[in-house]
XYZ file of C-alpha atoms in Angstrom:
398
model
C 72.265 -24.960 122.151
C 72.798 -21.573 120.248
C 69.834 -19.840 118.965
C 68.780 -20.429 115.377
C 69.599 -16.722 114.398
C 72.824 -17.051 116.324
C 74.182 -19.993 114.636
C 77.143 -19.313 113.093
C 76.518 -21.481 109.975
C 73.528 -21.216 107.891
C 73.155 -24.215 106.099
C 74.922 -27.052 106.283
C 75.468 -28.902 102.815
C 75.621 -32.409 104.215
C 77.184 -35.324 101.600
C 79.018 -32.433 99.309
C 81.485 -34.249 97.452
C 78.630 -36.824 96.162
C 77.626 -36.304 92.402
C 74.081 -34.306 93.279
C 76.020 -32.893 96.416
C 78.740 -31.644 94.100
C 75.609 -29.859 91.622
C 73.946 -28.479 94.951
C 77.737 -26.587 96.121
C 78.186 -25.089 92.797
C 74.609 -23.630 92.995
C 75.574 -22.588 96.634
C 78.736 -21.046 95.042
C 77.033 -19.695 92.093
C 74.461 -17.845 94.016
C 75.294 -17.580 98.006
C 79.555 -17.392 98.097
C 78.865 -14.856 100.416
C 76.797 -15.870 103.205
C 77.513 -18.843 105.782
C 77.626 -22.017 103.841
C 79.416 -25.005 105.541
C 80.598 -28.391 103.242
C 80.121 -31.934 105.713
C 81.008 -35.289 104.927
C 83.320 -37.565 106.602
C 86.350 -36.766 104.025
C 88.756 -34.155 104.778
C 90.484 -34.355 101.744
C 87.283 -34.853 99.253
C 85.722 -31.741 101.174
C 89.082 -29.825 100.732
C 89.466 -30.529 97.365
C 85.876 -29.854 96.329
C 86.136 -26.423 98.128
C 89.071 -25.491 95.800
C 87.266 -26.030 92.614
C 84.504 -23.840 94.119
C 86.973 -21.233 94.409
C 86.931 -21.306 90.386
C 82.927 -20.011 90.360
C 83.751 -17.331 93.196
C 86.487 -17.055 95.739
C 84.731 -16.097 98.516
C 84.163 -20.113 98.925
C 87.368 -20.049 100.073
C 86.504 -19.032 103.351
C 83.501 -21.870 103.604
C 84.368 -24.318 107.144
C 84.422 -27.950 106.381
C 82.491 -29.671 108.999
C 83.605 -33.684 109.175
C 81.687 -36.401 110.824
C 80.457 -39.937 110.102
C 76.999 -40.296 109.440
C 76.483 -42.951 111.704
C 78.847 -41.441 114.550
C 76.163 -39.464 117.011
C 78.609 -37.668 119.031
C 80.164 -35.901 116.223
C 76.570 -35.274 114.545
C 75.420 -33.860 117.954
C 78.539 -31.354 117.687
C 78.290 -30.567 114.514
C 74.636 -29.897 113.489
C 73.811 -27.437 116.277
C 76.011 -25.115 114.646
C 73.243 -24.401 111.521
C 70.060 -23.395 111.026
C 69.510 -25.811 108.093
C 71.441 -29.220 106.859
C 70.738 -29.730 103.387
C 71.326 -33.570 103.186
C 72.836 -34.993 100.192
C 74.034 -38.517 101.164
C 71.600 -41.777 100.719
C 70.534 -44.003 100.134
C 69.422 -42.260 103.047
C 67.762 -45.922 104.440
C 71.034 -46.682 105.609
C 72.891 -43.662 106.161
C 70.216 -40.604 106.894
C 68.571 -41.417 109.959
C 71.152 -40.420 112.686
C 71.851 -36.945 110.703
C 67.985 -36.303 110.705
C 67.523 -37.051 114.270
C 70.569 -35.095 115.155
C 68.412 -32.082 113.834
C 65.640 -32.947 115.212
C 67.387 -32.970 118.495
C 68.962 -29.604 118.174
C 65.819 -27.614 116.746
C 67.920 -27.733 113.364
C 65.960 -27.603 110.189
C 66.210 -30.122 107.897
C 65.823 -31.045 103.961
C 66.812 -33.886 101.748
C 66.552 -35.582 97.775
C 65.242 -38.688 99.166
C 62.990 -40.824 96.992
C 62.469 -43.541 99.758
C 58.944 -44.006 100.959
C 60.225 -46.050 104.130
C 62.709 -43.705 105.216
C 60.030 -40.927 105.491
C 57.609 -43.165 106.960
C 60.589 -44.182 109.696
C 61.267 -40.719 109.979
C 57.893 -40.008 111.235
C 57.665 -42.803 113.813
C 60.936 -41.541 115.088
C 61.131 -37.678 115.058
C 57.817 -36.076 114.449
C 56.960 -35.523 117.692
C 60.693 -34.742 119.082
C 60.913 -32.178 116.086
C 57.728 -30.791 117.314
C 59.429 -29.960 120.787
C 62.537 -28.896 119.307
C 60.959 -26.728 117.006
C 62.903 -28.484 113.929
C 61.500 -28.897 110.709
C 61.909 -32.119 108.792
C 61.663 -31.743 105.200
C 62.234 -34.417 102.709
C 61.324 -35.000 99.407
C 63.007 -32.005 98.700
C 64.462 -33.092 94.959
C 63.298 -33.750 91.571
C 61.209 -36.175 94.243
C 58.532 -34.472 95.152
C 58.679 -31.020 94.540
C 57.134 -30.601 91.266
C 54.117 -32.767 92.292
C 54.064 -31.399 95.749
C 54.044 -27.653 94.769
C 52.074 -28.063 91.334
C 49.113 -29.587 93.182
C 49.083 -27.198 96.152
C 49.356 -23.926 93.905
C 46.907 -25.759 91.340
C 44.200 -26.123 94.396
C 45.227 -22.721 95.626
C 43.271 -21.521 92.764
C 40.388 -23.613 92.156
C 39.145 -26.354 94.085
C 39.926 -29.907 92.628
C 38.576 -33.435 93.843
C 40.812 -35.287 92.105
C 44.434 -34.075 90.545
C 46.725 -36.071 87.795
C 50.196 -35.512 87.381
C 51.652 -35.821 83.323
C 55.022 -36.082 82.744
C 54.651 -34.149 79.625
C 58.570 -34.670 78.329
C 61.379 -35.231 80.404
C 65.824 -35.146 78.741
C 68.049 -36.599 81.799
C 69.839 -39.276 83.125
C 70.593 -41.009 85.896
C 73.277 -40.905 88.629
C 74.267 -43.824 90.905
C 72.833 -42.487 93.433
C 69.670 -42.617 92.577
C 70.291 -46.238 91.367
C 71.544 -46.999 94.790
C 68.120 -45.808 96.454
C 66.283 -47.956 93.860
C 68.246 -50.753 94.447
C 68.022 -50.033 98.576
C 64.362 -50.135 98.518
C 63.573 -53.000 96.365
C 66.115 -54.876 98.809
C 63.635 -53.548 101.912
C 61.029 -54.969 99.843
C 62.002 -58.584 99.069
C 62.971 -59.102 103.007
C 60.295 -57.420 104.764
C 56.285 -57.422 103.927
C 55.701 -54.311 106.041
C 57.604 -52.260 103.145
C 56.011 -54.240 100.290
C 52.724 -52.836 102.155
C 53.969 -49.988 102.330
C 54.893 -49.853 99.095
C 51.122 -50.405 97.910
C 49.357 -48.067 100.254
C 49.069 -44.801 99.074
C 48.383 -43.343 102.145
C 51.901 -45.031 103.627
C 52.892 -41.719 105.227
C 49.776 -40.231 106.742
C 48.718 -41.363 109.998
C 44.793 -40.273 109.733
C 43.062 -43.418 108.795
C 39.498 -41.257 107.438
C 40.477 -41.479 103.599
C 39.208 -43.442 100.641
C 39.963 -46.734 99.362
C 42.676 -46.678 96.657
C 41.669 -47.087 92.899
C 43.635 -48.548 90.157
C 45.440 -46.698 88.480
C 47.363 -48.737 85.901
C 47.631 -49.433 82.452
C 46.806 -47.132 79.356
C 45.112 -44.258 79.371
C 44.195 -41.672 76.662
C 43.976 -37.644 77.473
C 43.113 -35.239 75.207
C 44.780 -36.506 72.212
C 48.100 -38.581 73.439
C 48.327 -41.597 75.387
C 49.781 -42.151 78.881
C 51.037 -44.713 81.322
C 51.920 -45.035 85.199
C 54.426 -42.533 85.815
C 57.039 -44.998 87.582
C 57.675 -42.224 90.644
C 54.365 -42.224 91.433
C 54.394 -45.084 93.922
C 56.826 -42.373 95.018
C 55.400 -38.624 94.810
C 51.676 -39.970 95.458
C 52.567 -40.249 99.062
C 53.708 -37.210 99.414
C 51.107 -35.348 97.777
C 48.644 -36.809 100.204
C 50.579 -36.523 103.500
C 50.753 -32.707 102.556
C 46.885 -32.941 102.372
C 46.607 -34.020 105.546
C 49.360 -31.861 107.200
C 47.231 -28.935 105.779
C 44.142 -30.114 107.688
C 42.642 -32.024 104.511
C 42.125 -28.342 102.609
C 42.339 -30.613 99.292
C 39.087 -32.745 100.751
C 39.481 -36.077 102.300
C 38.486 -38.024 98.948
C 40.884 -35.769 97.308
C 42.531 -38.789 94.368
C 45.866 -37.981 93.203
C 47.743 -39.867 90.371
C 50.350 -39.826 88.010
C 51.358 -40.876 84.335
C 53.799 -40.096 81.881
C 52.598 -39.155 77.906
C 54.119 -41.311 75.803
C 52.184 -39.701 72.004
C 49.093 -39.754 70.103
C 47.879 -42.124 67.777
C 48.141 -45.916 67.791
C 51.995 -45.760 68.193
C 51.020 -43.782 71.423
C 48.705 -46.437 72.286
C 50.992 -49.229 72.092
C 54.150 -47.746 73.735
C 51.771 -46.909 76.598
C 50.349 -50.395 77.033
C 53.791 -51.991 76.644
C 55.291 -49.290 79.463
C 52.194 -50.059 82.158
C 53.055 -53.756 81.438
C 56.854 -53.093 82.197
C 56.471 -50.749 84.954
C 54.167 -53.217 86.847
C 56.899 -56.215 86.417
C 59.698 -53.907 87.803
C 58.818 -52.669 90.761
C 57.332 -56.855 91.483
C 61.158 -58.203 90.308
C 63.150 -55.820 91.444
C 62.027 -56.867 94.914
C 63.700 -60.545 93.857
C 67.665 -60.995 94.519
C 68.989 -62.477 90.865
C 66.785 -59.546 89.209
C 68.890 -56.532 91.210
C 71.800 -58.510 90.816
C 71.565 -58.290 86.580
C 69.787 -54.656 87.268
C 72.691 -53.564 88.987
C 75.412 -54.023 86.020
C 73.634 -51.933 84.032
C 73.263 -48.927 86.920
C 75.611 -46.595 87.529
C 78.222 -46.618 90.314
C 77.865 -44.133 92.886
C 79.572 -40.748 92.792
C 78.296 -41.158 89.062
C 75.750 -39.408 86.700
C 75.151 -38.164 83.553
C 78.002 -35.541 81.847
C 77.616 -31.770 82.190
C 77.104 -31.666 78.439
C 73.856 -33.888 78.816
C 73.498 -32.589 82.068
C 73.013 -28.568 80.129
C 71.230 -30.632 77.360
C 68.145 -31.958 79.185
C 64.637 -30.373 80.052
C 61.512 -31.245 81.258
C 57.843 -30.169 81.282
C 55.110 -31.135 83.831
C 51.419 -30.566 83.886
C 49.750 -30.914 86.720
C 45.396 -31.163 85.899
C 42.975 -30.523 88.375
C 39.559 -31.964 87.499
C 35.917 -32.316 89.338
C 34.718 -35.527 90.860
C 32.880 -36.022 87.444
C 36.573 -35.312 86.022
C 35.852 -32.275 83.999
C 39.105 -29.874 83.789
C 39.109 -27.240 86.217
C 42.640 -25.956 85.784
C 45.949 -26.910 85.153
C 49.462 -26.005 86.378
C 52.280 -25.930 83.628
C 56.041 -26.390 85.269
C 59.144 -27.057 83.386
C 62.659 -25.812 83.372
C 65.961 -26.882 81.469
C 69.093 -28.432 82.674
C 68.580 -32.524 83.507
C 65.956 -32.730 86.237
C 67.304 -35.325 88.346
C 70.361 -33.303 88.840
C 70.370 -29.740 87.731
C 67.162 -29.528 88.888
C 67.233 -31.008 92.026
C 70.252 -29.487 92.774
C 68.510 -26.342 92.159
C 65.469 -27.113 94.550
C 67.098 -28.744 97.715
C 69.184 -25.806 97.886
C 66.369 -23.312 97.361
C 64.240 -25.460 99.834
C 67.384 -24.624 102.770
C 67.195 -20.973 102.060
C 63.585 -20.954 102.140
C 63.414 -22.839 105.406
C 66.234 -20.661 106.874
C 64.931 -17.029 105.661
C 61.500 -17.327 104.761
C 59.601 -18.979 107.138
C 58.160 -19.543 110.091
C 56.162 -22.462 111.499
C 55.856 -25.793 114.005
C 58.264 -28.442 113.828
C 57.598 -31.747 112.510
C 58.121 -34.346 109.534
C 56.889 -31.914 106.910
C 56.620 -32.016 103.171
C 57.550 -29.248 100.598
C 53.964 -27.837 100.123
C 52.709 -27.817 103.867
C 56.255 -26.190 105.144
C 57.335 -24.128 102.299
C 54.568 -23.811 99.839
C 53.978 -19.975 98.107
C 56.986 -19.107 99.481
C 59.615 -21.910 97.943
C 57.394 -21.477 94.493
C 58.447 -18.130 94.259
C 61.944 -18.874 94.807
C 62.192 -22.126 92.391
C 60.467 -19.107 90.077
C 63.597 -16.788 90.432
C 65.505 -19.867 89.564
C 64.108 -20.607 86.315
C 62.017 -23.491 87.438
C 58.129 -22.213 86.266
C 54.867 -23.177 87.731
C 52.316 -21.414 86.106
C 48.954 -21.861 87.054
C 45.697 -21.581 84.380
C-alpha cells in the first residue's frame, strides 16, 4: 500500500458523470485542473465524455486518469482506491451502492467523504468500519453535502464562541430544487423503513448514530412555533442533520455538554398567515415521513420525483440561494449567539457540490487526525469553515 503522500492521485471523484457528480468535476475543473484529480465510475464512455466537456472550463483536465470499477466489485475497488488520498463519493443512494467503496477506504487508510442524507447508511458504516478505519488510519466522512454541513459547522463554530445548552437550526429562506438523486435516497430509506423496524427506530432516535448511551431523553419537537416575530415548523432534514450534530458532540468528547438539545425548523413568515402555513407544514411533514414508509404512497410519490441523473436547470440552478441561522440559547433559552450562513447558487447542488469537494481538499491538505467514522465538525471543523469561506459559502458568527 503506497503512502498517503505518495499516492499518485489525490482525490478520487467517485460517481462523476451523476448530476451532483457532474457539479462537483466542474468545481474540481474550475478550481484544481492542475493538481491530481481522478474521474471513477463504472462507464468508460460516460467518464470519457464528461472529461471532454471539462476540457471546455480548463484543458489541463485533459490529462485527468479515469479510474473504472463497479461499486459492488471488491477486487477492482481494492485496486483502485489505494491509489488516492481521498475518494469523494458521489453515487447513492449510497444504501445500496456505497458500502463496498467506503470499506475499500477504510481498508487502504484512504480518506473518505460523501453527500449522503441516509441515517442507516452512517449508522451501518459505523458498525462496519469504525474501528478498521481506526487501524488503517482512514477517515470516514459523510454527511459531507448540503446534508449536514451547514448544521454541523454552524453549531460547532456557534459553541466555539459561547457556550450553548441547547442550539436551533432556522432555515431562514432557501431557492433550489431537487435532483433524482436525492429523490432516490428518499425513496431508499422510506423503503428500509416500511420492511424493517430497526430503521423506523432508528429513524426516531435522535441519538441513532452515537454509541454512548449517557444522554437525555428526546423532547418533542413538532408542530408550530413562533420566534421573534415569524413562525416556524419542523425543518423536514432534521430527522436527518440532528444526528449528526449530536454524534459530532460526542466524537468531540461531549464539549457541547451531554444535555446539549439540538433542533431544527424552517420560517415560514410572521403574522397569522405565518401561523397557519406553519401548522399546516408540521401536520404534513409528520404524515410524510409515516406514509412514505407505506408501498402505494412511494409508488404515487415516485411519478412526481425526478429520474436519476436529473435536477434542476443551470438557470435555476445560478438562480437559487439560501440563508441559515443557527441560535444558540441557555438552558432557560435566552439567546446567547447566533451564526448567520448563506450563499447563492441552489443548495442542494451548487452548494453541495461546492462543500464535498472542499471537504476532500480539506481532508487531503489540511489535516491531521485518527481514523474513524467522523462527521464534518469533529474531522474538519475551523479548518473546512475557512475554506467553504473562500468559496463564498459564509458562516458568520455574532
Amino acid at each position: 500500500m503506497p503512502k498517503r503522500d505518495d499516492r499518485p492521485i489525490e482525490v478520487l471523484l467517485w460517481g462523476a458523470t451523476g448530476f451532483t457528480g457532474r457539479l462537483a468535476a466542474e468545481w474540481l475543473a474550475a478550481h484544481y485542473a492542475g493538481d491530481r484529480i481522478a474521474l471513477g465510475g463504472r462507464s468508460q464512455e460516460k467518464l470519457e465524455r464528461l472529461r471532454e466537456e471539462l476540457v471546455a472550463i480548463d484543458t489541463r483536465c485533459a490529462a485527468w486518469p479515469i479510474r473504472i470499477a463497479d461499486a459492488f466489485d471488491v477486487p477492482a475497488l481494492d485496486r483502485i482506491v489505494p491509489e488516492a488520498r481521498v475518494v469523494a463519493a458521489m453515487a447513492g443512494p449510497f444504501s445500496r451502492v456505497g458500502h463496498e467503496v467506503a470499506a475499500a477506504c477504510a481498508r487502504h487508510g484512504t480518506d473518505y467523504c460523501d453527500i449522503t442524507g441516509e441515517v442507516p447508511f452512517a449508522r451501518e458504516l459505523i458498525d462496519r468500519n469504525h474501528a478498521r478505519a481506526k487501524t488503517s488510519g482512514a477517515r470516514l466522512v459523510p454527511f459531507c453535502g448540503f446534508d449536514s454541513i451547514p448544521s454541523d459547522l454552524g453549531v460547532y463554530l456557534l459553541q466555539s464562541r459561547v457556550k450553548c445548552a441547547q442550539a436551533t437550526f432556522i432555515l431562514v429562506r432557501s431557492r433550489g430544487g431537487m435532483s433524482g438523486g436525492t429523490a432516490a435516497s428518499m425513496i431508499a430509506i422510506m423503503e428500509q423503513a416500511g420492511s424493517d423496524p430497526r430503521v423506523r427506530a432508528m429513524l426516531a432516535n435522535p441519538y441513532a448514530l452515537v454509541d454512548d448511551s449517557d444522554h437525555p431523553k428526546a423532547r418533542d419537537t413538532s408542530g408550530a412555533r413562533k420566534i421573534d416575530d415569524f413562525w416556524t415548523a419542523p425543518f423536514f432534514m432534521g430527522p436527518i442533520n440532528s444526528r449528526v450534530v449530536l454524534r459530532s458532540n460526542a466524537l468531540l468528547g461531549w464539549s457541547y455538554g451531554h444535555d446539549f438539545r439540538y433542533e431544527e425548523r424552517m420560517s415560514l413568515g410572521p403574522g397569522a398567515r405565518g401561523f397557519l402555513r406553519a401548522q399546516a407544514f408540521s401536520a404534513g411533514i409528520a404524515a410524510s415521513w409515516r406514509t412514505l414508509t407505506l408501498g402505494p404512497v412511494r409508488s404515487v410519490a415516485k411519478r412526481f420525483m425526478p429520474n436519476a441523473g436529473e435536477g434542476p436547470s443551470q438557470e435555476l440552478r445560478q438562480k437559487g440561494s439560501y440563508e441559515i441561522r443557527v441560535d444558540g440559547n441557555d438552558s432557560a433559552g435566552n439567546r446567547l449567539g447566533s451564526c448567520r450562513i448563506y450563499g447563492k447558487g441552489d443548495p442542494g447542488y451548487t452548494g453541495a457540490a461546492k462543500m464535498i469537494i472542499e471537504s476532500a481538499m480539506c481532508l487531503s491538505r489540511d489535516v491531521e487526525g485518527e481514523g474513524g467514522v467522523l462527521t464534518p465538525a469533529s474531522c474538519m471543523g475551523d479548518a473546512l469553515a475557512k475554506r467553504l469561506r473562500a468559496a463564498d459559502i459564509s458562516f458568520d458568527v455574532t
